[in-house]
Amino acid sequence: MDVNAAVAAAAAIAGVLTGVIAMLAFRWSERDQKRPTRTSLHTDPVLPPGVDTVLSVLRSSAVVLDEADTVVKASSAAYALGLVRGGKLAIEPMLGMARDTRRDGEIRQVELDLPRRGTGRGEALAVSARVAPLGSRLVLLLVEDLTEARRIEAVRRDFVANVSHELKTPVGALSLLSEAVMDASDDPEAVQRFAGRMQIEATRLTNLVQELIDLSRVQNDDPLEDAEPVRVDELVAEAIDRCRHQAGTKQITMAAGGTADLHVWGNRGQLAAALGNLVENAVNYSPARTRVGIAARRINATGGDMIELAVTDQGIGITDKDKERIFERFYRVDPARSRATGGTGLGLAIVKHVVASHGGEVTVWSAEGQGSTFTLRLPEAGVARDRASQHPDPDPDLEDEAGTTESSPYEPLPAPEVLP
């Protein structure tokens, strides 16, 4: 009897302990389920019917707060932006808006600049926050990231301002020169001098308008729609012919070399314009009696062979600071020299967009006092043709204008042969 009683007592104690452990596990599970997670919008029975479905399809970051300012529901985007930390709304201005809305039921909206998480560069996220009551106890916070939209708007605004300034300069000069011609009507030599200046300004204005048209065209057109195999030798010869007169005036030797009979796939006109702009810049920024070389070769690359075109000059070179910005629209390394040579500051921007739309890249190597080398890398004709259906059209407005290419060490190409 004593043994049976002991066994029964032990079984009873074990049952009580099992029940206690089960109760603690249940409570712990409940508390863990109430804790917000970084998954997508999680369900919670306190939300009104249908709200979960609506919030799950919103593009905005969504956060739902209860009367204790505890996060009831939060999207993964809200965690990514750093809005929610430790189950609480971490942005104090938004938290204040939520409390005010809970108190009076008014919908509020504000634009804020938030520190970017994980970076020490001091960059800020521009967001639009909207708070509205959700039922009697909950508050809904929707946050839209406006950073990219603001950046694009700034790029377009700067572009319009630069265009206006660049057009105003030659137009103003033409107006002043025309007045000078009228005042000097009795002086044939002065009229001839002013008329020559008017021709220079008119040419500058024509070039600027034409390059604006070219830039707009390469941004909006798909070069692969009318693509064809293009001989690299023909592109090089056309670029040299385009600059032969300027080079002859400065006694600059034009040379071409490298591998012959190479082909790229793309729009012949755009590729010729891009290479021509590089050669023209090399001639304009090189001292007299120097050498400008153009060399082509095939290089191995991941995904297929690439054709590399290098334009080398013996000019003054480019500083590291300027190399980060030379592909921006209207940016000039030496504004005074650019105006003297008729430069518009759009040539390299056109080169960048043409090469990007053809699935390639442009890089620059330069050292002050040693010259510069601009290198175009384009997919070879067969490789580019295979990629044509897979290559997305680049959106130039979404590109970061500053630093679109990186400086890369220049590897000397085969010695070019001087053309007659």
PDB file of C-alpha atoms in Angstrom, residues 236 239-240 243 246-247 250-257 275-295 310-315 372-374 416-419:
ATOM      1  CA  VAL A 236      37.888  55.249 -86.536  1.00  0.00           C
ATOM      2  CA  ALA A 239      36.335  60.173 -86.429  1.00  0.00           C
ATOM      3  CA  ILE A 240      39.773  61.084 -87.811  1.00  0.00           C
ATOM      4  CA  CYS A 243      38.909  66.290 -86.803  1.00  0.00           C
ATOM      5  CA  GLN A 246      41.555  71.067 -86.442  1.00  0.00           C
ATOM      6  CA  ALA A 247      44.476  68.679 -86.003  1.00  0.00           C
ATOM      7  CA  LYS A 250      47.655  72.667 -84.552  1.00  0.00           C
ATOM      8  CA  GLN A 251      50.109  70.285 -86.279  1.00  0.00           C
ATOM      9  CA  ILE A 252      48.767  67.371 -84.243  1.00  0.00           C
ATOM     10  CA  THR A 253      49.547  63.897 -85.571  1.00  0.00           C
ATOM     11  CA  MET A 254      46.453  61.698 -85.946  1.00  0.00           C
ATOM     12  CA  ALA A 255      47.200  57.992 -85.671  1.00  0.00           C
ATOM     13  CA  ALA A 256      45.196  54.759 -85.710  1.00  0.00           C
ATOM     14  CA  GLY A 257      46.176  51.194 -84.962  1.00  0.00           C
ATOM     15  CA  LEU A 275      33.887  58.184 -80.917  1.00  0.00           C
ATOM     16  CA  GLY A 276      34.048  61.460 -82.847  1.00  0.00           C
ATOM     17  CA  ASN A 277      33.364  63.438 -79.669  1.00  0.00           C
ATOM     18  CA  LEU A 278      36.251  61.721 -77.880  1.00  0.00           C
ATOM     19  CA  VAL A 279      38.685  62.361 -80.743  1.00  0.00           C
ATOM     20  CA  GLU A 280      37.543  65.969 -81.069  1.00  0.00           C
ATOM     21  CA  ASN A 281      38.079  66.552 -77.348  1.00  0.00           C
ATOM     22  CA  ALA A 282      41.535  64.991 -77.576  1.00  0.00           C
ATOM     23  CA  VAL A 283      42.499  67.366 -80.401  1.00  0.00           C
ATOM     24  CA  ASN A 284      40.989  70.456 -78.775  1.00  0.00           C
ATOM     25  CA  TYR A 285      42.698  69.867 -75.424  1.00  0.00           C
ATOM     26  CA  SER A 286      46.105  68.853 -76.777  1.00  0.00           C
ATOM     27  CA  PRO A 287      49.004  71.250 -77.246  1.00  0.00           C
ATOM     28  CA  ALA A 288      50.372  71.890 -80.727  1.00  0.00           C
ATOM     29  CA  ARG A 289      52.740  69.363 -82.310  1.00  0.00           C
ATOM     30  CA  THR A 290      51.594  66.450 -80.130  1.00  0.00           C
ATOM     31  CA  ARG A 291      49.993  63.130 -80.969  1.00  0.00           C
ATOM     32  CA  VAL A 292      46.454  61.728 -80.704  1.00  0.00           C
ATOM     33  CA  GLY A 293      46.082  57.978 -81.095  1.00  0.00           C
ATOM     34  CA  ILE A 294      43.088  55.695 -81.596  1.00  0.00           C
ATOM     35  CA  ALA A 295      43.540  51.971 -81.071  1.00  0.00           C
ATOM     36  CA  ALA A 310      41.041  53.777 -76.683  1.00  0.00           C
ATOM     37  CA  VAL A 311      41.566  57.448 -77.550  1.00  0.00           C
ATOM     38  CA  THR A 312      44.866  58.748 -76.148  1.00  0.00           C
ATOM     39  CA  ASP A 313      46.207  62.288 -76.125  1.00  0.00           C
ATOM     40  CA  GLN A 314      49.245  64.093 -74.740  1.00  0.00           C
ATOM     41  CA  GLY A 315      47.316  66.994 -73.257  1.00  0.00           C
ATOM     42  CA  SER A 372      44.403  61.228 -70.935  1.00  0.00           C
ATOM     43  CA  THR A 373      42.995  58.007 -72.318  1.00  0.00           C
ATOM     44  CA  PHE A 374      39.262  57.511 -72.789  1.00  0.00           C
ATOM     45  CA  PRO A 416      49.422  52.819 -83.728  1.00  0.00           C
ATOM     46  CA  GLU A 417      50.386  53.462 -87.317  1.00  0.00           C
ATOM     47  CA  VAL A 418      50.256  57.049 -88.551  1.00  0.00           C
ATOM     48  CA  LEU A 419      47.619  57.625 -91.189  1.00  0.00           C
TER      49      LEU A 419
END
